[in-house]
């Protein structure tokens, strides 16, 4: 049989597929009907993953930069060099960028290399860090630092809320679950400044002014409290945090809310009452680029708790991850201040556990987010190890080029190569066994299906080879060995083995649980981006269908790439979407050249008239990096507010 | 008609495997997914398995294949072009009548128009087809509405119909008859011969009422599609639910759209790759420059149903393009498989 | 398996050498070529109005209308650089090789239009596919009535083949009306969209066939004005461009209505186009 079952490696949904393998190369893909997540569906990206996996554009040889040029060297020489050079830096001088596309085994090995061998806690997942906000809010108030529910619960819910996310583009199969549930009668409500496809498919779309989702949710909560619809068990419990939450809402008044959100209080109230009346309610938001900030997530959680829809089966608010192993990356502790298993760096019990397993105490020196290190010229960063991913060097390109030593390890070429001193070719995810943890915490095993090029080792092996050269033998002989160790170090993975994962399409890890869920603390500031005469538009960013992340990977496909280009053929210099009314008012037609100006920068682009926007809002898809980087450089590549991060701009005809 | 005892199926498979690469429904041991695939071992082919999730067009029209390879050395001007070598004898064993009907559509389209598609022809050149009657329908099936099942009437070398401990064997070609002779399959008696029609009638009776009732509606939908009497709102309703994934085309036994790209390898060789394509994609019709004759998703979306059901399009297949396999229903994230669309048209007609 | 039917190179491209490259207008170049295999060259018989699939090695294949006439005309292509493959073509130098499949498509219906007045209406590079027809008609000048070319472009720099037009003007009874969209210093001819020439030129209506080619907006405006003048829709002929991948009626990218541009077209009468039920 030429089809081998596996897991799609693009977004965090984690759909099952069957890859066709002929003569050692991947020639096709077909959805897996038996898989509990995809249930036989894939999105346009998933249907073309074989184009990526069959690409001949691979990094094939270890490369070392000498006199400004790359030279091919034997693998052992490259590994020696990396181990030797990295050993020469203090832990605080080195930083490690793990890939949320990599397997748990690969990420764990990098985490161990950084924290145990090289004494550094400077490690981050190379991705938008929006997920951290969800981890903190949900971990703190529910005891599960990830999506608490299951995708299978969607079909059983009678109220579904999508906050902000363009979910049929980002995680299309989750979007499909929501749409199919709505067809079966579930009350599907969307909140967001753009009328997205899921908004079109919902019963109610609350089209708020950009940047006001938290305010809309707070207004819903306020309505329920004032109507006496708050679930009594929380209102009466002094330790729940209800009082503090209710207090922070007291300052809000409906006329202000109506003005700021552009919505009527009756509409807000109507939806709030439908939520309160639901038996099982779930909310979804993205933890990636079009994600929400901490306050918004906290208000969302509190609203659901208040209405009796948190901490119960089939209820709750769910961050949907944009990349296949973001959850696993957090589980493995690829976070500067969290050790494997979400223990804060320095936590005594965790330190003891790590010391026993690692046979070396982990460093307790505080680490920094890699973004923060690169952004701050005062920080003495000298070396950077980057693992295969779709990201590029972004706004830190110059700083990265100035570092003493940069290692890039990956299967595909990436802009990091330009700054790298050593490049180590890695096996792609179908060339080694490995596990990936999807948005609903499902740890899934993906088996090797093809041979890696001769010099390309799986990343877990690359890192253990470097460790061995620093006199630490980890004893990793297979990815299964690595998982055995992960099971000892990460409490939620305790007892997980490949044998168990192989059955029934993986295992969903369970959080410790915090007993009764509590209200999440909120700042109560409810700051809303305001337009002015100078900057009358609010600019939003979001996802696109055929574009995935920074596109260095999708670029190697043919059909999705053609689709992406189809749009750019029309708008080679990018575009900004505006509402028809605004276009008329400003005398702009389709593809009129315009200048966009924010307080931080300016550029020229072209108009695209969109029915998805209300007047006063403007939208640029995430793949137009240039536009975003020029207009909001401060938000680029650092913790941003994603979809709800509206930037006041001015649009003028040029 | 002849008889193949079930215990003699391995012998039957082995005889085919001697001359052909075997393709058929295979159940994956772990995922339990049933896929129409090449069998490493003839014993892997599961004649009793439910209808495969993927269409049986794959052996002849794979998702992606190199149809030409070339090298061009610009400095010397040396060009070498090597057509792909595709001629491998293939036996499709256990193909269901819907899939076989789809394959015959592809035959007529790829081989029977002004130009012959060489690539498809070479794949198809040496093939042996063993069809398998559906003695009971699967939940998504509606082949009775599209005149493509549950038992194949043409296009097979051998047709099998399960009847208790035996398969009733009908030879549909000289090649099929030769195999029957070679295996010395005993002739069916009168009662066994009569059983075939009874089994097929029994199978048809098992289709749920909706599927049978849909038959009339499919032809009415065909009529309205052809004459263009479908309101734009219906297409907007359908288009709104399209996730633009392409799955309907990829799983359809008769969909044949493809794209061609030249892909360069690191060694200076280029592969001219042809890959499945879908008319739901925006880039499908977009021209270099900036013109796209089909822009909104509903405009693109209705093309598929036009292609599957309109009379004018049926000319190229000499029958409707839809073969009633129901796969598009199962793979569609938006719930706009063909029967849903027929239902939407039906609603329009009755309102 | 290099299938060659009697009329076309179907599957495997035939190799040709680019002999000469001429800059036409901004982003448009003309590539003169000859087949490496002389026999292939002799067998390569085209009808005016057909197209070929051209391989730029290492970049891909694109469809392009043939601008040369079947008779006594040098083999060449005039191509605007608009996408990945055509950009790669523009990077070629004389001596480089290309691949050719074809010719494909139906071609212009010369037999049916004998004895009639012929009007060519072209916008910008829409003159390229009409060139072969013009050359053919002028070579058979005595078989036709009046011959007019109405040609417009955005600016004077966007006018194609002006040197050819000068040459054609030496043929008896060939009239040309040229326009650009906006006034320019030194421009003495008409200013306005090309459809305004229809009125201005006082075109004949009786026994007249119009060939129209240009961008969709221009096309629709010209058709409207021709019909207004009284031309029959069956006497308006156009050649359509679509996103083509195979050229032989299989990939279906060029489907328009119930037809395929590659095998049923690319030449259509407006009467046919009207029934296709799609945007042009």
PDB file of C-alpha atoms in Angstrom, chain A residues 386-497:
ATOM      1  CA  UNK A 386      17.444  28.724  14.945  1.00  0.00           C
ATOM      2  CA  UNK A 387      15.390  25.690  14.177  1.00  0.00           C
ATOM      3  CA  UNK A 388      13.490  25.010  10.946  1.00  0.00           C
ATOM      4  CA  UNK A 389      10.434  27.133  10.532  1.00  0.00           C
ATOM      5  CA  UNK A 390       8.479  29.354   8.250  1.00  0.00           C
ATOM      6  CA  UNK A 391       9.577  32.563   9.917  1.00  0.00           C
ATOM      7  CA  UNK A 392      12.052  35.014   8.551  1.00  0.00           C
ATOM      8  CA  UNK A 393      14.405  37.364  10.318  1.00  0.00           C
ATOM      9  CA  UNK A 394      11.789  40.118  10.257  1.00  0.00           C
ATOM     10  CA  UNK A 395      12.705  43.404  11.782  1.00  0.00           C
ATOM     11  CA  UNK A 396      15.756  41.923  13.503  1.00  0.00           C
ATOM     12  CA  UNK A 397      17.611  41.086  10.310  1.00  0.00           C
ATOM     13  CA  UNK A 398      20.347  43.600  10.995  1.00  0.00           C
ATOM     14  CA  UNK A 399      20.863  42.601  14.612  1.00  0.00           C
ATOM     15  CA  UNK A 400      20.994  38.915  13.655  1.00  0.00           C
ATOM     16  CA  UNK A 401      23.582  39.645  10.984  1.00  0.00           C
ATOM     17  CA  UNK A 402      25.735  41.345  13.591  1.00  0.00           C
ATOM     18  CA  UNK A 403      25.803  38.355  15.961  1.00  0.00           C
ATOM     19  CA  UNK A 404      29.056  36.422  16.462  1.00  0.00           C
ATOM     20  CA  UNK A 405      27.581  33.034  15.684  1.00  0.00           C
ATOM     21  CA  UNK A 406      24.300  31.994  14.083  1.00  0.00           C
ATOM     22  CA  UNK A 407      23.337  28.380  13.469  1.00  0.00           C
ATOM     23  CA  UNK A 408      20.420  27.487  11.244  1.00  0.00           C
ATOM     24  CA  UNK A 409      19.126  23.958  11.202  1.00  0.00           C
ATOM     25  CA  UNK A 410      16.281  23.013   8.908  1.00  0.00           C
ATOM     26  CA  UNK A 411      14.968  21.107   5.941  1.00  0.00           C
ATOM     27  CA  UNK A 412      14.203  24.102   3.730  1.00  0.00           C
ATOM     28  CA  UNK A 413      16.071  27.248   2.895  1.00  0.00           C
ATOM     29  CA  UNK A 414      15.006  30.278   4.870  1.00  0.00           C
ATOM     30  CA  UNK A 415      16.088  33.933   5.067  1.00  0.00           C
ATOM     31  CA  UNK A 416      18.042  32.993   8.213  1.00  0.00           C
ATOM     32  CA  UNK A 417      20.591  31.363   5.941  1.00  0.00           C
ATOM     33  CA  UNK A 418      21.838  34.795   4.948  1.00  0.00           C
ATOM     34  CA  UNK A 419      22.933  35.444   8.506  1.00  0.00           C
ATOM     35  CA  UNK A 420      24.001  31.907   9.413  1.00  0.00           C
ATOM     36  CA  UNK A 421      27.588  30.889  10.068  1.00  0.00           C
ATOM     37  CA  UNK A 422      26.749  27.217  10.055  1.00  0.00           C
ATOM     38  CA  UNK A 423      23.822  25.479   8.378  1.00  0.00           C
ATOM     39  CA  UNK A 424      22.848  21.961   9.385  1.00  0.00           C
ATOM     40  CA  UNK A 425      20.418  20.152   7.083  1.00  0.00           C
ATOM     41  CA  UNK A 426      17.563  18.520   8.976  1.00  0.00           C
ATOM     42  CA  UNK A 427      15.181  15.730   8.122  1.00  0.00           C
ATOM     43  CA  UNK A 428      11.676  16.885   7.241  1.00  0.00           C
ATOM     44  CA  UNK A 429       8.852  15.769   9.463  1.00  0.00           C
ATOM     45  CA  UNK A 430       7.997  12.790   7.258  1.00  0.00           C
ATOM     46  CA  UNK A 431      11.541  11.466   7.443  1.00  0.00           C
ATOM     47  CA  UNK A 432      11.567  10.683  11.144  1.00  0.00           C
ATOM     48  CA  UNK A 433       9.098   9.616  13.812  1.00  0.00           C
ATOM     49  CA  UNK A 434       7.789  12.368  16.008  1.00  0.00           C
ATOM     50  CA  UNK A 435       4.804  13.626  17.946  1.00  0.00           C
ATOM     51  CA  UNK A 436       2.811  16.813  17.500  1.00  0.00           C
ATOM     52  CA  UNK A 437       0.268  18.251  19.913  1.00  0.00           C
ATOM     53  CA  UNK A 438      -2.660  19.942  18.273  1.00  0.00           C
ATOM     54  CA  UNK A 439      -4.819  22.768  19.503  1.00  0.00           C
ATOM     55  CA  UNK A 440      -7.049  20.436  21.551  1.00  0.00           C
ATOM     56  CA  UNK A 441      -3.966  18.951  23.278  1.00  0.00           C
ATOM     57  CA  UNK A 442      -4.041  15.790  21.193  1.00  0.00           C
ATOM     58  CA  UNK A 443      -0.564  14.267  21.108  1.00  0.00           C
ATOM     59  CA  UNK A 444      -0.323  12.576  17.723  1.00  0.00           C
ATOM     60  CA  UNK A 445       2.376  10.299  16.419  1.00  0.00           C
ATOM     61  CA  UNK A 446       3.630  10.815  12.913  1.00  0.00           C
ATOM     62  CA  UNK A 447       5.735   7.962  11.594  1.00  0.00           C
ATOM     63  CA  UNK A 448       8.663   8.250   9.207  1.00  0.00           C
ATOM     64  CA  UNK A 449       7.546   7.651   5.636  1.00  0.00           C
ATOM     65  CA  UNK A 450      10.514   8.562   3.533  1.00  0.00           C
ATOM     66  CA  UNK A 451      14.299   8.567   3.712  1.00  0.00           C
ATOM     67  CA  UNK A 452      16.038  11.768   4.654  1.00  0.00           C
ATOM     68  CA  UNK A 453      18.867  12.998   2.399  1.00  0.00           C
ATOM     69  CA  UNK A 454      22.161  11.423   3.556  1.00  0.00           C
ATOM     70  CA  UNK A 455      23.442  14.437   5.466  1.00  0.00           C
ATOM     71  CA  UNK A 456      20.126  15.475   6.955  1.00  0.00           C
ATOM     72  CA  UNK A 457      19.630  14.203  10.506  1.00  0.00           C
ATOM     73  CA  UNK A 458      16.429  14.555  12.495  1.00  0.00           C
ATOM     74  CA  UNK A 459      16.724  17.641  14.692  1.00  0.00           C
ATOM     75  CA  UNK A 460      16.581  15.622  17.946  1.00  0.00           C
ATOM     76  CA  UNK A 461      19.695  13.827  16.756  1.00  0.00           C
ATOM     77  CA  UNK A 462      21.474  16.987  15.702  1.00  0.00           C
ATOM     78  CA  UNK A 463      20.968  18.438  19.173  1.00  0.00           C
ATOM     79  CA  UNK A 464      21.980  15.259  20.975  1.00  0.00           C
ATOM     80  CA  UNK A 465      25.097  15.045  18.779  1.00  0.00           C
ATOM     81  CA  UNK A 466      26.001  18.575  19.839  1.00  0.00           C
ATOM     82  CA  UNK A 467      25.322  17.637  23.472  1.00  0.00           C
ATOM     83  CA  UNK A 468      27.557  14.584  23.115  1.00  0.00           C
ATOM     84  CA  UNK A 469      30.330  16.832  21.840  1.00  0.00           C
ATOM     85  CA  UNK A 470      29.843  18.878  25.018  1.00  0.00           C
ATOM     86  CA  UNK A 471      30.354  15.636  26.990  1.00  0.00           C
ATOM     87  CA  UNK A 472      26.705  14.898  27.699  1.00  0.00           C
ATOM     88  CA  UNK A 473      25.398  11.583  26.479  1.00  0.00           C
ATOM     89  CA  UNK A 474      21.633  11.761  26.496  1.00  0.00           C
ATOM     90  CA  UNK A 475      21.240   8.206  25.314  1.00  0.00           C
ATOM     91  CA  UNK A 476      18.705   9.206  22.673  1.00  0.00           C
ATOM     92  CA  UNK A 477      18.789   6.492  20.036  1.00  0.00           C
ATOM     93  CA  UNK A 478      15.338   7.064  18.616  1.00  0.00           C
ATOM     94  CA  UNK A 479      12.513   9.583  18.921  1.00  0.00           C
ATOM     95  CA  UNK A 480      10.785   7.013  21.090  1.00  0.00           C
ATOM     96  CA  UNK A 481      13.653   7.308  23.602  1.00  0.00           C
ATOM     97  CA  UNK A 482      13.108  11.057  23.639  1.00  0.00           C
ATOM     98  CA  UNK A 483       9.392  10.607  24.312  1.00  0.00           C
ATOM     99  CA  UNK A 484      10.217   8.252  27.178  1.00  0.00           C
ATOM    100  CA  UNK A 485      12.192  11.068  28.765  1.00  0.00           C
ATOM    101  CA  UNK A 486       9.521  13.676  28.009  1.00  0.00           C
ATOM    102  CA  UNK A 487       7.027  11.454  29.840  1.00  0.00           C
ATOM    103  CA  UNK A 488       9.243  11.708  32.938  1.00  0.00           C
ATOM    104  CA  UNK A 489       9.700  15.458  32.738  1.00  0.00           C
ATOM    105  CA  UNK A 490       6.348  16.794  31.562  1.00  0.00           C
ATOM    106  CA  UNK A 491       3.626  15.730  34.008  1.00  0.00           C
ATOM    107  CA  UNK A 492       0.813  15.882  31.424  1.00  0.00           C
ATOM    108  CA  UNK A 493       2.766  13.432  29.247  1.00  0.00           C
ATOM    109  CA  UNK A 494       3.294  10.960  32.045  1.00  0.00           C
ATOM    110  CA  UNK A 495       2.616   7.465  30.780  1.00  0.00           C
ATOM    111  CA  UNK A 496       2.584   8.517  27.135  1.00  0.00           C
ATOM    112  CA  UNK A 497       4.308   5.994  24.893  1.00  0.00           C
TER     113      UNK A 497
END
